[in-house]
XYZ file of C-alpha atoms in Angstrom:
188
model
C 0.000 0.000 0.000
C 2.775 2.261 0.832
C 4.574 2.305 -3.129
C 0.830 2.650 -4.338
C 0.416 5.695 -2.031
C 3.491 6.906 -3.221
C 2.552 6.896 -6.663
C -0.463 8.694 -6.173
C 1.652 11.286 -4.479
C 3.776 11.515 -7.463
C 1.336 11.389 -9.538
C -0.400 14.793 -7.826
C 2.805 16.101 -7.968
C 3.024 15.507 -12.036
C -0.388 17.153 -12.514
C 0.338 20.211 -10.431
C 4.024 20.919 -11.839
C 2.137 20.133 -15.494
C -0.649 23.057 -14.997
C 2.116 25.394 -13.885
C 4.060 24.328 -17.091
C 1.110 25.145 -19.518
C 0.202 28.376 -17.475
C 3.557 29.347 -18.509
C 3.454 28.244 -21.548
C 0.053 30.136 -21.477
C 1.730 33.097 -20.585
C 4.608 33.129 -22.879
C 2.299 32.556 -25.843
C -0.044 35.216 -25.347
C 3.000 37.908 -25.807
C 5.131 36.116 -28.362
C 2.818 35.843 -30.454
C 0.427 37.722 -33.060
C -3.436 37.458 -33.213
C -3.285 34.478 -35.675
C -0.810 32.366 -33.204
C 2.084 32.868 -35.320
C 5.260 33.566 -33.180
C 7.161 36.948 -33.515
C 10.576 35.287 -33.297
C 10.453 31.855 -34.515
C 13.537 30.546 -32.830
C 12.871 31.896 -29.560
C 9.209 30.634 -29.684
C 10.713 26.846 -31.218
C 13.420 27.144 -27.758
C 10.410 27.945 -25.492
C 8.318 25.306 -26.814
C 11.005 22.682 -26.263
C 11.911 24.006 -22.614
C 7.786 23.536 -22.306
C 8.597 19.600 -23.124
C 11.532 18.761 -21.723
C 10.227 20.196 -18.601
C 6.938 18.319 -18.997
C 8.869 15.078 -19.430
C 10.957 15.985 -16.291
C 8.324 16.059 -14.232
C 6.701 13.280 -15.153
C 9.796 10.723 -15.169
C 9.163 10.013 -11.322
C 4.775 9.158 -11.807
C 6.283 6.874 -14.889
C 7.342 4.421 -12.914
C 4.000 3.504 -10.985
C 1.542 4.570 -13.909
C 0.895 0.626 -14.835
C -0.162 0.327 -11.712
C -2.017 3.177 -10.745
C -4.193 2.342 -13.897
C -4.156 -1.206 -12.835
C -5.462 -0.435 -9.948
C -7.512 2.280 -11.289
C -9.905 0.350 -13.248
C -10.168 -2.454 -10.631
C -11.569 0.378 -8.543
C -13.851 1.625 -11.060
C -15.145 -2.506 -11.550
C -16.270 -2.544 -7.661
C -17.513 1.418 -7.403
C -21.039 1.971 -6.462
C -22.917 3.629 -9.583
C -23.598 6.520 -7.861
C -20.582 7.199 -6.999
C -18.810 6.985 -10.651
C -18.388 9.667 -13.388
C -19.410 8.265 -16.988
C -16.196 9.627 -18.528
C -13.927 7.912 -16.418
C -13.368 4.681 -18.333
C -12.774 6.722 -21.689
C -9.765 8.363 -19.381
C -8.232 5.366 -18.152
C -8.568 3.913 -21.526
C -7.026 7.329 -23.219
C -4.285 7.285 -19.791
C -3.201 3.475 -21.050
C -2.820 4.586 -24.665
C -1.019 7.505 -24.069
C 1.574 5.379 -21.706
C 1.620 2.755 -24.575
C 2.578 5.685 -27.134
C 5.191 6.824 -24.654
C 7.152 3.309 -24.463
C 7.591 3.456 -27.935
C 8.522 6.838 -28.327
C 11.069 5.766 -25.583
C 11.817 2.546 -27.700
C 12.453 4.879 -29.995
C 14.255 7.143 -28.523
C 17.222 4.758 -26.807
C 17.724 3.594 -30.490
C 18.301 7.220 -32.053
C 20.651 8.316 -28.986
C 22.657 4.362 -29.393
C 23.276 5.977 -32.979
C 24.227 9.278 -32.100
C 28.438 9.490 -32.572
C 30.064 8.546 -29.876
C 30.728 12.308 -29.127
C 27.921 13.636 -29.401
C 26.709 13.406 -25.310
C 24.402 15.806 -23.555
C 24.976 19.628 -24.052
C 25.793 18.866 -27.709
C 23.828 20.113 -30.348
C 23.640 16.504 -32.238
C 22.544 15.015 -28.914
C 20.344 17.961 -27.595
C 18.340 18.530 -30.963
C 17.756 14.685 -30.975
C 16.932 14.847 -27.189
C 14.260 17.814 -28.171
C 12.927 16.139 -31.043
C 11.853 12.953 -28.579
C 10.842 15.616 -26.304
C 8.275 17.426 -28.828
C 7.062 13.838 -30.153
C 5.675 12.772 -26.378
C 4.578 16.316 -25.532
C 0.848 15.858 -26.206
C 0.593 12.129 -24.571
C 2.261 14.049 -21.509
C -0.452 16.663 -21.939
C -2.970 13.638 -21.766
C -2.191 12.442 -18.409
C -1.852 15.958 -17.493
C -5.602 16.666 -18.822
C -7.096 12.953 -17.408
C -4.638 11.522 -14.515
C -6.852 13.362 -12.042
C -9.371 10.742 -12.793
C -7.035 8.438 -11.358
C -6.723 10.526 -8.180
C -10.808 10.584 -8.300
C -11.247 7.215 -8.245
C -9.098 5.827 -5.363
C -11.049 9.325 -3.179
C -14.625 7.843 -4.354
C -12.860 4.284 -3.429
C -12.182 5.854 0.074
C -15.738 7.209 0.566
C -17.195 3.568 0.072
C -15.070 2.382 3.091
C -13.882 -0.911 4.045
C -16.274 -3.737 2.989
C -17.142 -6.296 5.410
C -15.708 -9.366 4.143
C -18.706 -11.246 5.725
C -22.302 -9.984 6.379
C -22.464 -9.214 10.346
C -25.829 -10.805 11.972
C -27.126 -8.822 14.611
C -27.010 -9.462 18.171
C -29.516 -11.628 19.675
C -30.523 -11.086 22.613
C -32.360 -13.764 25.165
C -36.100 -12.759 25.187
C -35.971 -13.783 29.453
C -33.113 -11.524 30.777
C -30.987 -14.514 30.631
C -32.511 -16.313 32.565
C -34.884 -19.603 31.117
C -37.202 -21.163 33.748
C -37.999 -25.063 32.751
C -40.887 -27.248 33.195
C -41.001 -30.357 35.135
């Protein structure tokens, strides 16, 4: 219970460090750019927009780990919630969550293969390795910005889990009680 618990924690973390990301992001847009969206410096705009994924991908390197799980876990949940106390959209996110983590291995897949063929000089802080590094970056940016958008569901269905309570694993009879005080007079 304790590593799922962690998860969940790291998870929270992802989504809050994600919404200050795009709020940023937000931010920068709005004055870098004209009324159609088109950026007034192109190069500074393309650098922002890769600092926007790399830091995205940062922060979501430590939830990475558990997300099998918490979606695992997730949509056991979901199987044993009360209607009443499930949203109709949630399978569609877990569902979109596990695709976007499936797109994300390969990208990753991907990604260790480029970098094994990168010269042997080219290392981080190089531009051969760094434009590579950006371009894997930019590719995983949007299934980033889906677990960003739906991972909360994740975090709503483990709190309507905790409303439910523990379940009884058997049904509890009620007391009985001796209809004479205790005490039972016999005949002879």
């Amino acid at each position: 219970m304790n590593h799922r618990r962690t998860s969940l924690r790291r998870l929270n973390r992802y989504l809050r460090a994600s919404d200050r990301i795009l709020a940023s992001w937000d931010a920068y847009t709005e004055f870098h750019t004209d009324l159609d969206g088109w950026p007034f410096d192109p190069d500074a705009y393309g650098r922002r927009a890769a600092a926007r994924d790399g830091d995205t991908a940062a922060a979501f390197a430590d939830t990475r780990a558990g997300a099998r799980q918490l979606l695992a876990t997730a949509r056991l949940q979901l199987q044993h919630l009360p209607a009443h106390l499930t949203r109709q959209n949630w399978p569609g996110q877990l569902t979109l969550l596990d695709e976007a983590l499936h797109h994300l291995d390969s990208l990753d897949a991907q990604w260790r293969q480029t970098r094994d063929q990168l010269p042997e000089h080219a290392g981080p802080g190089t531009e051969a390795y760094d434009d590579a590094l950006d371009e894997h970056h930019a590719e995983c940016w949007s299934y980033l910005d889906d677990w960003a958008c739906h991972g909360r569901a994740i975090l709503d269905i483990q709190a309507a889990t905790r409303r439910t309570g523990p379940q009884p694993k058997r049904p509890r009879l009620p007391l009985l009680t001796s209809r004479h005080g205790g005490y039972r007079a016999t005949r002879r």
